[in-house]
Coordinates of C-alpha atoms in Angstrom, one line a residue:
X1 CA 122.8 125.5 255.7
X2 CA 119.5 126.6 256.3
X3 CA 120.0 130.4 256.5
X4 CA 121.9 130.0 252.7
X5 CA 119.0 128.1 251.5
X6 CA 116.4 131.2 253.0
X7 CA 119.0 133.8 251.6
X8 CA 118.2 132.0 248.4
X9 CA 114.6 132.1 248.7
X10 CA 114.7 135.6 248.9
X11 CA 116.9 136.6 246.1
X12 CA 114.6 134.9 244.1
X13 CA 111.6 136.4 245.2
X14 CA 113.1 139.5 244.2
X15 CA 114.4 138.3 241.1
X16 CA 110.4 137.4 240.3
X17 CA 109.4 141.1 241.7
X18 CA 111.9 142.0 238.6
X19 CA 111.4 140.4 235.6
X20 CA 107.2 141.1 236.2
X21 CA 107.5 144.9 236.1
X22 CA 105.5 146.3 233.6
X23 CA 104.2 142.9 232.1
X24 CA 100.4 142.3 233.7
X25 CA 98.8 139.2 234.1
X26 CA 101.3 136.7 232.9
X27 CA 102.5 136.0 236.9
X28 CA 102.2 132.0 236.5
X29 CA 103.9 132.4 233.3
X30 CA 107.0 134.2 234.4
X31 CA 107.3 132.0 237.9
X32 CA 107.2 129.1 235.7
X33 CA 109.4 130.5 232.8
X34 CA 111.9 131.6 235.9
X35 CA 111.8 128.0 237.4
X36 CA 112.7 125.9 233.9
X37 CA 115.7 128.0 233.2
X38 CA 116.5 127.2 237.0
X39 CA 116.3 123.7 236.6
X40 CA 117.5 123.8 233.0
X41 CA 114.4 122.7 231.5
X42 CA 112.7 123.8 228.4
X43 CA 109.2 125.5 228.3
X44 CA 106.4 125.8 225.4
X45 CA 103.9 128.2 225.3
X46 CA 100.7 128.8 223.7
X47 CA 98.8 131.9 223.4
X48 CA 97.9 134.1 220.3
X49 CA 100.1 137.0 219.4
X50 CA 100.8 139.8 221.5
X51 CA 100.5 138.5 224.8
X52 CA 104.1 139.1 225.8
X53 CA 105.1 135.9 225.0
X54 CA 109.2 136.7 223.9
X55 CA 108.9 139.9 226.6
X56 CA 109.1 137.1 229.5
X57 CA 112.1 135.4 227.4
X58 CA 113.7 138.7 227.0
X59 CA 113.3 139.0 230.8
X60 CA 115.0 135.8 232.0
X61 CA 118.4 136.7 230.1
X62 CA 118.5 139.8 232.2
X63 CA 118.4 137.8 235.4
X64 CA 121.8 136.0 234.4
X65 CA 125.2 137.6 234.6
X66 CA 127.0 138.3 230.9
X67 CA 123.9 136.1 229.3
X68 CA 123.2 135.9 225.7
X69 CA 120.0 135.8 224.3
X70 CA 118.8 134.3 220.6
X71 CA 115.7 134.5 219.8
X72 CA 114.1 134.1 216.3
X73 CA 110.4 133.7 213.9
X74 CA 109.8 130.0 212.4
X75 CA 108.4 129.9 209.2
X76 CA 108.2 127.2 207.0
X77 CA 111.3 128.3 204.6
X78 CA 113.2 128.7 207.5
X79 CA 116.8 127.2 207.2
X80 CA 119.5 125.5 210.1
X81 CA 121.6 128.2 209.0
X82 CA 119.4 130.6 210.4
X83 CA 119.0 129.2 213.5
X84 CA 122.9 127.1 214.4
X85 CA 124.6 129.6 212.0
X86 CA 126.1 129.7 208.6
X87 CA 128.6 127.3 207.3
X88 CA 132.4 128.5 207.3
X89 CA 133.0 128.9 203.4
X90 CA 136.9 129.2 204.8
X91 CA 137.0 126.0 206.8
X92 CA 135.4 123.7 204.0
X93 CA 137.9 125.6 201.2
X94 CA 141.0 125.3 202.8
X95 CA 140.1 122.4 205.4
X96 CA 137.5 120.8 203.9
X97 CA 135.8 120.5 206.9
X98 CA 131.7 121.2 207.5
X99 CA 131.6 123.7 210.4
X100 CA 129.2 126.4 211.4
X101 CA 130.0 129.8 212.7
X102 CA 127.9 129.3 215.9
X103 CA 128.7 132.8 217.8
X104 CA 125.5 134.7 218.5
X105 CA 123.6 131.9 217.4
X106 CA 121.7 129.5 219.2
X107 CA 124.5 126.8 219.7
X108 CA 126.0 130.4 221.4
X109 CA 123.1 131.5 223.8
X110 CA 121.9 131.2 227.0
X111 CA 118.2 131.7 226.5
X112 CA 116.5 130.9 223.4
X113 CA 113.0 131.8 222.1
X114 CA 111.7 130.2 219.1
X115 CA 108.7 131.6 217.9
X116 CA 105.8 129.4 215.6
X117 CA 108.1 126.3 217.0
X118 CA 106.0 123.8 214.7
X119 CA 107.0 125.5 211.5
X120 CA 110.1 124.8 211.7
X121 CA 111.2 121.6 209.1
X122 CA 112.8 118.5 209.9
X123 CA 116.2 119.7 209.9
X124 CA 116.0 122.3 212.2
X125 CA 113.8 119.6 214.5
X126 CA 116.0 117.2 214.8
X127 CA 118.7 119.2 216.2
X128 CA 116.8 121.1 218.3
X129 CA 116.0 117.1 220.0
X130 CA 119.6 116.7 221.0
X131 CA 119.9 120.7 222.4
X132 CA 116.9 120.7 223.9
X133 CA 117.5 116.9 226.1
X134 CA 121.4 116.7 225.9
X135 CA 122.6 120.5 225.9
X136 CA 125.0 119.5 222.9
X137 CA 125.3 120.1 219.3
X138 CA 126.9 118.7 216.9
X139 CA 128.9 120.8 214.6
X140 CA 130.8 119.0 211.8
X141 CA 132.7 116.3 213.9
X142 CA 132.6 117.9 216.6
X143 CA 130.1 118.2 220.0
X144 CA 129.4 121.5 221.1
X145 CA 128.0 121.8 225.0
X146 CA 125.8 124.4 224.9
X147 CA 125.4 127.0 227.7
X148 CA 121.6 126.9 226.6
X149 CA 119.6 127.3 230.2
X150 CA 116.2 127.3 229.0
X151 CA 114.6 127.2 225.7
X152 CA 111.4 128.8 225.5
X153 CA 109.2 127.9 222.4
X154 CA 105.8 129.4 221.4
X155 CA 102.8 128.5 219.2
X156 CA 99.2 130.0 219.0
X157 CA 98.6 126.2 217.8
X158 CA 99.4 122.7 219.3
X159 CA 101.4 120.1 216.8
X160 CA 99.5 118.3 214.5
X161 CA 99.2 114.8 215.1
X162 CA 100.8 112.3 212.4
X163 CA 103.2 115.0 211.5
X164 CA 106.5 113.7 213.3
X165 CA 106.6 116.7 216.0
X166 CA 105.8 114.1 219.4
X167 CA 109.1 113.9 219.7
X168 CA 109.6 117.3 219.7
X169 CA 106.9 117.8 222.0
X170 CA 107.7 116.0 224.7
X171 CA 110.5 117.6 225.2
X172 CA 109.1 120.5 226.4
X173 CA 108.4 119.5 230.6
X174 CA 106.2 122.9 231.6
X175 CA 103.7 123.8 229.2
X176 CA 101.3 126.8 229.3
X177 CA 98.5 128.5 228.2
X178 CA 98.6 132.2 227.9
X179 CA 95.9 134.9 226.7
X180 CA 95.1 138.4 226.3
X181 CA 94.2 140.1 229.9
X182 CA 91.0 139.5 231.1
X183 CA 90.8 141.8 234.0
X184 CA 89.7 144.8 233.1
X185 CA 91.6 146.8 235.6
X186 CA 94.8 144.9 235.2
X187 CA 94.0 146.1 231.3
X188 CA 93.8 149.6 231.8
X189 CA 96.8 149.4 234.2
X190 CA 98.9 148.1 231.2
X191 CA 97.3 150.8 228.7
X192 CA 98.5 153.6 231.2
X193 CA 101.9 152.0 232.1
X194 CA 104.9 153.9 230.6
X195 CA 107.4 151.4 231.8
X196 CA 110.2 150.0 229.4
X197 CA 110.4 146.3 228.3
X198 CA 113.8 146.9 229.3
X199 CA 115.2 146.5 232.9
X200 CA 118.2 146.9 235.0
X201 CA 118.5 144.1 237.6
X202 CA 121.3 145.0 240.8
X203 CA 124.4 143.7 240.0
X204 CA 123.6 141.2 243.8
X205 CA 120.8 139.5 242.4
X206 CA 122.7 138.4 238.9
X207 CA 123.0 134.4 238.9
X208 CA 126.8 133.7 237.5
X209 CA 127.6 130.5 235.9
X210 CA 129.5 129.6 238.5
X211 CA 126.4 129.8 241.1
X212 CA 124.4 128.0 238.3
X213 CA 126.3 125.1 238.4
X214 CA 126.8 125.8 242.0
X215 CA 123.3 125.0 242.5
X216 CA 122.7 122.3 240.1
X217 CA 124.5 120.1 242.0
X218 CA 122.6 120.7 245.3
X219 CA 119.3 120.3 243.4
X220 CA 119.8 116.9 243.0
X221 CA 120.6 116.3 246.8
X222 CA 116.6 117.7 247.6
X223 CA 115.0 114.7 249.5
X224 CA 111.9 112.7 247.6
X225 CA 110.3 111.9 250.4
X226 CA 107.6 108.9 250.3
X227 CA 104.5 110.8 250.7
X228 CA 105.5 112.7 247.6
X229 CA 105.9 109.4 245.7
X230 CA 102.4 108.2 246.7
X231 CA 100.8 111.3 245.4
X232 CA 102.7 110.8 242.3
X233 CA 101.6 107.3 242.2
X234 CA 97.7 108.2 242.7
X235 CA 98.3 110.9 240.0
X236 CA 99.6 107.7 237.8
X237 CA 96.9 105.5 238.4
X238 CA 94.0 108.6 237.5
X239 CA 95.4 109.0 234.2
X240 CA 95.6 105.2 233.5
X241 CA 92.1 105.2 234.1
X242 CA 91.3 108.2 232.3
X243 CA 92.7 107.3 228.9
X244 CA 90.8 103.7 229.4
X245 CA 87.5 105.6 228.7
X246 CA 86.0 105.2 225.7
X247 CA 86.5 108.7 224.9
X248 CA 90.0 108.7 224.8
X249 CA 93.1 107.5 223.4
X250 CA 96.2 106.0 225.7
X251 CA 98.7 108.6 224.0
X252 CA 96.0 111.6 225.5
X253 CA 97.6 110.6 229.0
X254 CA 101.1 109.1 228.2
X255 CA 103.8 110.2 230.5
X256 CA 107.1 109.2 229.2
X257 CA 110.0 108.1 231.9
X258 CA 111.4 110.6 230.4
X259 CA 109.3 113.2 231.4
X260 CA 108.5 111.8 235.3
X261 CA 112.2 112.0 236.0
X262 CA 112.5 115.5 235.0
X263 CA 109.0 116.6 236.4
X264 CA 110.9 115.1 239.8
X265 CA 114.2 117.3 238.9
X266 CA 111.7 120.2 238.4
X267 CA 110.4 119.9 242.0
X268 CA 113.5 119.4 243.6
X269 CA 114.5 123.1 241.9
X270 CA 111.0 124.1 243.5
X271 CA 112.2 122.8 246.9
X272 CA 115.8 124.7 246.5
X273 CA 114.6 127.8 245.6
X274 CA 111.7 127.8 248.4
X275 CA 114.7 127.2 250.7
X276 CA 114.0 123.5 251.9
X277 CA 116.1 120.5 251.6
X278 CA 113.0 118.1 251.0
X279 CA 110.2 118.1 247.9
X280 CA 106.8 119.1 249.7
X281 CA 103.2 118.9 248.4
X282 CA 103.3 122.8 247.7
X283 CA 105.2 121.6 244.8
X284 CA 103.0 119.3 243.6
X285 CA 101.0 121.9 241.7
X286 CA 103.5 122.2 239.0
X287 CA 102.5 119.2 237.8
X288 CA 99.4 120.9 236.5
X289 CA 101.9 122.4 233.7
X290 CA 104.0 119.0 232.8
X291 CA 101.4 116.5 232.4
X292 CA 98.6 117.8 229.5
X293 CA 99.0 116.5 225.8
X294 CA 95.8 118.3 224.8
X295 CA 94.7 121.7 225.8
X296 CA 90.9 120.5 226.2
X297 CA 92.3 117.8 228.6
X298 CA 93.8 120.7 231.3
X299 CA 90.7 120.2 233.3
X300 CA 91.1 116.5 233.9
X301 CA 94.7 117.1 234.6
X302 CA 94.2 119.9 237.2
X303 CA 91.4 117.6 238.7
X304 CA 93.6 114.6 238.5
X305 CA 96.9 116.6 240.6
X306 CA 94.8 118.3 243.1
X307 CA 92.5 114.8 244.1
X308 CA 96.0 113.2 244.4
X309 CA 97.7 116.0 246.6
X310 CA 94.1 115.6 248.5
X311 CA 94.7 111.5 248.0
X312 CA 94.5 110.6 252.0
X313 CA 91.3 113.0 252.1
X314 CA 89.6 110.9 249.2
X315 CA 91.0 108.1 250.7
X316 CA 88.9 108.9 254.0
X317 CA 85.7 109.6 252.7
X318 CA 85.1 107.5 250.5
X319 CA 85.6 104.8 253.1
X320 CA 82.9 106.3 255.4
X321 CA 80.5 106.5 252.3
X322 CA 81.0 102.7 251.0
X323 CA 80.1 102.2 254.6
X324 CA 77.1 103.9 254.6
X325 CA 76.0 102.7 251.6
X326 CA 77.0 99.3 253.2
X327 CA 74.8 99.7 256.0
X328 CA 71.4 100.9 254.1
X329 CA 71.3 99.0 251.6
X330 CA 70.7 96.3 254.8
X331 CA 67.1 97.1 254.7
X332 CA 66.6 96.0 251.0
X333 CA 68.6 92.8 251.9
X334 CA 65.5 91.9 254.6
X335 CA 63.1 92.4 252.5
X336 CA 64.4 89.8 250.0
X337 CA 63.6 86.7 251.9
X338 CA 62.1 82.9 250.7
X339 CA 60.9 81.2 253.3
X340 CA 61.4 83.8 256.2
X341 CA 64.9 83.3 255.4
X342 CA 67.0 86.1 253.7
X343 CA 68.5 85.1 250.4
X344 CA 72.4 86.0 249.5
X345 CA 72.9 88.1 253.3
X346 CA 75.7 87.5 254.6
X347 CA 76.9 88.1 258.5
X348 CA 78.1 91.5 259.2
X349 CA 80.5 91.6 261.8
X350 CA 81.1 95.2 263.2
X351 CA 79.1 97.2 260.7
X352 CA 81.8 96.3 258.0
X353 CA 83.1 93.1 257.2
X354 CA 81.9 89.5 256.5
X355 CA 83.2 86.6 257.5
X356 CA 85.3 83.7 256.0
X357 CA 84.1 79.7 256.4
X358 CA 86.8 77.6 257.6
X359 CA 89.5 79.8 256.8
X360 CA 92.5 77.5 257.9
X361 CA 94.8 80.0 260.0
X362 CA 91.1 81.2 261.8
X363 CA 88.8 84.1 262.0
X364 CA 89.2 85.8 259.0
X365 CA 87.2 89.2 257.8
X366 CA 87.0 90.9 254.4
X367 CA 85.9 94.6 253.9
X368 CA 82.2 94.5 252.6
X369 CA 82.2 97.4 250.4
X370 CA 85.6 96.6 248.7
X371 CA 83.8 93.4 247.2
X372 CA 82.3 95.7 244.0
X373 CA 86.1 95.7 242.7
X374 CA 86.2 92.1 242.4
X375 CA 86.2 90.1 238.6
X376 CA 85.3 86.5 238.7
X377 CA 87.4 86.0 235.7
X378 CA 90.6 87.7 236.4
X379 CA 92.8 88.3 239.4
X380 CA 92.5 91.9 241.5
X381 CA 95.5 92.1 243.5
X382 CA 95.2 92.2 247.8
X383 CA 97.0 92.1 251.3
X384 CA 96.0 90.6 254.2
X385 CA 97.7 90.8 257.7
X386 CA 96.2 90.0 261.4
X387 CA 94.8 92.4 263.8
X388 CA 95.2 91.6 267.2
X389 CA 92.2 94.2 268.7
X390 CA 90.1 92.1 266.5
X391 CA 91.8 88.8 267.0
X392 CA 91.1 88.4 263.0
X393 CA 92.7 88.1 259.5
X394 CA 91.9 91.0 257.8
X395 CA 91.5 91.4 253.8
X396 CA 91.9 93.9 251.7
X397 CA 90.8 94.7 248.0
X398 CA 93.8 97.0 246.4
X399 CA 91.7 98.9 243.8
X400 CA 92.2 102.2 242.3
X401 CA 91.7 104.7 245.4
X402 CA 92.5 102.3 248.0
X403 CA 96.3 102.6 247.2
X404 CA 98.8 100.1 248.8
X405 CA 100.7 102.5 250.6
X406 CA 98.3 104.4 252.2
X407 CA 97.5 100.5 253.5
X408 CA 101.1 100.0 254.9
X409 CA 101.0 103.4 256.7
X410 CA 98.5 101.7 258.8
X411 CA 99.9 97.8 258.8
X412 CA 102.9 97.0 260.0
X413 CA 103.4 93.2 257.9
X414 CA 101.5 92.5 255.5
X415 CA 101.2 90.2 252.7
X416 CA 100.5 90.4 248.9
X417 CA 97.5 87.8 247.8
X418 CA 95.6 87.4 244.7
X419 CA 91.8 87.8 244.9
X420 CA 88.7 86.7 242.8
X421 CA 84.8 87.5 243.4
X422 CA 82.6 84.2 243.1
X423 CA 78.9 83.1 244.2
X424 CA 78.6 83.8 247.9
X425 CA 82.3 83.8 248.5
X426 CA 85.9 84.8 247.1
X427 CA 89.4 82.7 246.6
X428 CA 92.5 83.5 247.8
X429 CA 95.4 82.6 245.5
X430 CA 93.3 80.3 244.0
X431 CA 91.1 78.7 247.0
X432 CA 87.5 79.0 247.3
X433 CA 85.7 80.5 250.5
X434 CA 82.6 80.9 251.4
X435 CA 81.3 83.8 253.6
X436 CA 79.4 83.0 256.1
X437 CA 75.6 83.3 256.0
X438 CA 73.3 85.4 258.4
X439 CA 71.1 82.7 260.9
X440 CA 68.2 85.0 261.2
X441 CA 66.4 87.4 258.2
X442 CA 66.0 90.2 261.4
X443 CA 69.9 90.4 261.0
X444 CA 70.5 90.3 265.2
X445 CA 73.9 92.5 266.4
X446 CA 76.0 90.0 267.6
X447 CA 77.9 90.6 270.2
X448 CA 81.1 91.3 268.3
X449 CA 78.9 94.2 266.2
X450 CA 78.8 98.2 267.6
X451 CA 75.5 100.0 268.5
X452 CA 74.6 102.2 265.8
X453 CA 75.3 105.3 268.2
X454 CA 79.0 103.3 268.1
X455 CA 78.8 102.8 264.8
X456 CA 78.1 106.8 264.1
X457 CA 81.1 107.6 266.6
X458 CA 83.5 105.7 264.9
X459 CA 82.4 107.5 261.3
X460 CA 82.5 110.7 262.8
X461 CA 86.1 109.9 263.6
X462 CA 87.0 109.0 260.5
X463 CA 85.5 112.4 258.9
X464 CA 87.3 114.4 261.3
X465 CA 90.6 113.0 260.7
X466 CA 89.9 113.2 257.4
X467 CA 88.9 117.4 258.0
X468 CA 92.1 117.8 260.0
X469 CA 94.5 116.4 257.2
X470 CA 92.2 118.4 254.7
X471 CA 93.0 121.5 256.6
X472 CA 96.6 121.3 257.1
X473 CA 96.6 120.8 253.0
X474 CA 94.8 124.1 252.8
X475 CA 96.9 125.8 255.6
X476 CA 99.8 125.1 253.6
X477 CA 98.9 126.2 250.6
X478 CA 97.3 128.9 251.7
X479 CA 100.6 130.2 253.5
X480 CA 102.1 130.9 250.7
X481 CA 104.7 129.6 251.3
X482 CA 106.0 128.5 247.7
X483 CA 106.9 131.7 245.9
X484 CA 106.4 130.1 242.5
X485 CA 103.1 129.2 243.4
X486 CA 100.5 131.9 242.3
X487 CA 97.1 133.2 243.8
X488 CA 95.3 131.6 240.6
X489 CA 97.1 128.3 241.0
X490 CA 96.4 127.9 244.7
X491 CA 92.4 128.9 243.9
X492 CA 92.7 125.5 241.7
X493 CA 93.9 123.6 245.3
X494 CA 91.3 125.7 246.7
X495 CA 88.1 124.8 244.8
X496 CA 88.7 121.0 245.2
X497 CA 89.2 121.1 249.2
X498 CA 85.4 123.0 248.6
X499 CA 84.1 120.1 246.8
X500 CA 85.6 117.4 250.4
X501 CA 83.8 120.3 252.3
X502 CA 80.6 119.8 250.9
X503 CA 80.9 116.0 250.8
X504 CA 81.9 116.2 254.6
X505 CA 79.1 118.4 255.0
X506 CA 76.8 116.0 253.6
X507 CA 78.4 112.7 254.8
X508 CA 78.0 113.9 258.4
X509 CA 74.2 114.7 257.9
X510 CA 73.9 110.9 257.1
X511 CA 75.9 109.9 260.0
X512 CA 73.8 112.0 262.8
X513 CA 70.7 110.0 261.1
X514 CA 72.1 106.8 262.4
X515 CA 72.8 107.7 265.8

């Protein structure tokens, strides 16, 4: 099975050798215009004139065997007829019956562009919502299933808002931004070319219908495997938080169900066609091109995917640095003393916890620096579970960055509580603890705390953990390994394992200053 899924892999690397001759610069386009007429997914893209926009659709038909194309300019006096095909003045005379003649219209084709999509008026709009999500039209009484593998749609402009068209929008998954070439080499290359627009593919690399289908169905066997889920979920919560800021509306980031089931599908068709049984995190990257509303908000979204690929990273350091920041801001707490007793410090045991009075089932420790996510009016959802090296109940805060399966990877029983900050203490599903105060303002290690040359150690392990998992991220991208991922999209993946480098770099300064 294997060896048919590699044989796959390379057919279609070929297949994307192909359809780019003679077009320059437009390599994420065309990977991702290849993989949506793959999974049977529909594409939008926007870009001015001229940039080779309906040259890529063109392409795709010739990669399938005895395909039909349609392909057509919106305007705003643009009629259904023109697009599903002119009514049969026969069958309504002698049937009375309202049919179209479909052939070598769009109910008809295989690929479909649609130029100036947003033009188009409300008739042609709402039938292109039931071809586009449901493959069927309806003409007369009857349902057409349409062979449609991928309809392409193009704009040099974004739908207005309050005109009707989300709808519409949404049901295009990949959407792209495309632009005149910027290289100046790559320009000159295309101003010398003399190739055709036109190309002849071998006869062994054309997809029939009955491969299509073929592979349809083992699409949807690809594995989702958990780890895939959590970056998905980390991806989830970013957004949520992004369009909570003041500068932003909720529909900016609103992913419909819709849309996260087929962004799934659209991975699993990445998996297939990379040859593997199982979604991996090379695959993540096409959610970069699903998952932006507004062209001005691509930067948060690529930021947003490729922190979340990078989740267990994050994850890492930002533990070590709430520790640090823990552990200086110890200092400030000695200073503020009445009486030659320190006010509002609390016992530190082992550099990061403090302690629990009378906590009924026994010694009982909750992680310092996750104590800034706690409201004293509302409930902030936490686990706790028992560690037996430290012979200790151990709480946890489940805020945003902390998710809870990254938490179970580490626990092995656990269990849900509800959690509230309050003056010198916390409750736990709805009883009050106190934490337990420090007997001396010199803040004496106890014997259950670390040296700080153990205490360093034990960050330093954390950081290089976290530098290992970092650079088996960046050794897989960097393998290229996904053929639909392109040297532009793996620089995005790129420049955020920079920024962990240089917070590594710095975090680990800190940490030799406390040994």
């Amino acid at each position: 099975m294997k060896e048919k899924f590699m044989f796959i892999k390379g057919r279609i690397r070929e297949l994307l050798q192909w359809i780019s001759v003679g077009i320059y610069g437009k390599e994420c386009i065309i990977s991702k215009a290849l993989i949506c007429a793959l999974a049977g997914e529909s594409m939008f893209i926007l870009g001015p004139p001229g940039t080779a926009k309906s040259l890529i659709a063109r392409r795709l038909k010739s990669i399938f065997k005895d395909a039909k194309a349609f392909e057509y300019l919106m305007s705003r006096f643009s009629m259904p007829d023109e697009i599903f095909g002119p009514v049969s003045i026969a069958k309504l005379k002698n049937e009375d019956k309202y049919e179209r003649l479909v052939t070598d219209y769009l109910p008809d084709a295989s690929i479909v562009f649609l130029d100036e999509i947003w033009k188009a008026g409300p008739a042609i709009q709402n039938s292109l919502l039931t071809a586009i999500n449901e493959r069927i039209y309806k003409n007369g009484l009857s349902l057409i299933k349409l062979p449609m593998k991928v309809l392409i749609a193009a704009s040099n402009e974004l739908p207005e808002q309050g005109q009707g068209l989300e709808a519409l929008w949404d049901r295009f998954l990949i959407r792209i931004v495309t632009n005149s070439i910027d290289d100046e080499s790559l320009f000159f290359d295309m101003v010398k070319a003399n190739s055709s627009s036109e190309i002849m593919l071998p006869d062994s690399l054309l997809i029939s219908d009955d491969e299509y289908f073929s592979w349809q169905e083992k699409i949807t066997k690809v594995a989702i495997p958990n780890d895939i889920c959590i970056i998905v979920s980390c991806i989830r919560k970013r957004l949520a938080k992004e369009s909570e800021k003041d500068e932003y509306q909720k529909s900016d980031f609103y992913i419909s169900d819709r849309r996260w089931k087929k962004i799934f599908h659209l991975m699993q068709t990445s998996a297939f066609v990379n040859g593997r049984s199982t979604i991996d995190i090379t695959d993540c990257l096409l959610m970069i091109h699903c998952l932006w509303n507004h062209a001005d908000h691509i930067p948060i979204i690529i930021s947003c995917v490729c922190r979340s690929i990078l989740w267990q990273v994050d994850d890492a350091i930002e533990k070590v640095e709430n520790s640090l920041d823990s552990i200086e801001k110890v200092p400030a707490a000695k200073a503020n003393t009445k009486n030659g007793i320190p006010k509002d410090s609390f016992n530190l045991v082992d550099i990061f916890y403090y302690e629990l009075e009378d906590y009924p089932k026994g010694k009982c420790l909750i992680v310092a620096s996750e104590l800034r996510h706690l409201k004293p009016d509302s409930d902030t959802a936490g686990i706790i579970f028992y560690e037996e090296k430290k012979k200790a109940w151990i709480i946890h805060v489940l805020y945003f960055g902390n998710p809870f399966e990254s938490v179970l990877k580490r626990v092995s029983s656990s269990t849900k509580v509800n959690l509230r900050g309050v003056v010198d203490g916390i409750t736990i599903n709805g009883a009050a603890y106190h934490f337990v105060r420090s007997d001396s303002c010199t803040l004496k290690m106890t014997t259950n705390r670390r040296s700080p040359s153990q205490f360093a150690r034990s960050l330093k392990d954390e950081l290089d953990e976290a530098y290992i998992i970092m650079k088996e991220i960046e050794d897989r991208f960097e393998s290229h390994s996904n053929i639909l991922n392109t040297k532009e999209e793996i620089e995005l993946i790129r420049h955020e394992i920079s920024q962990y480098h240089n917070r590594i770099d710095v975090l680990g300064k800190r940490i030799r200053m406390k040994k």
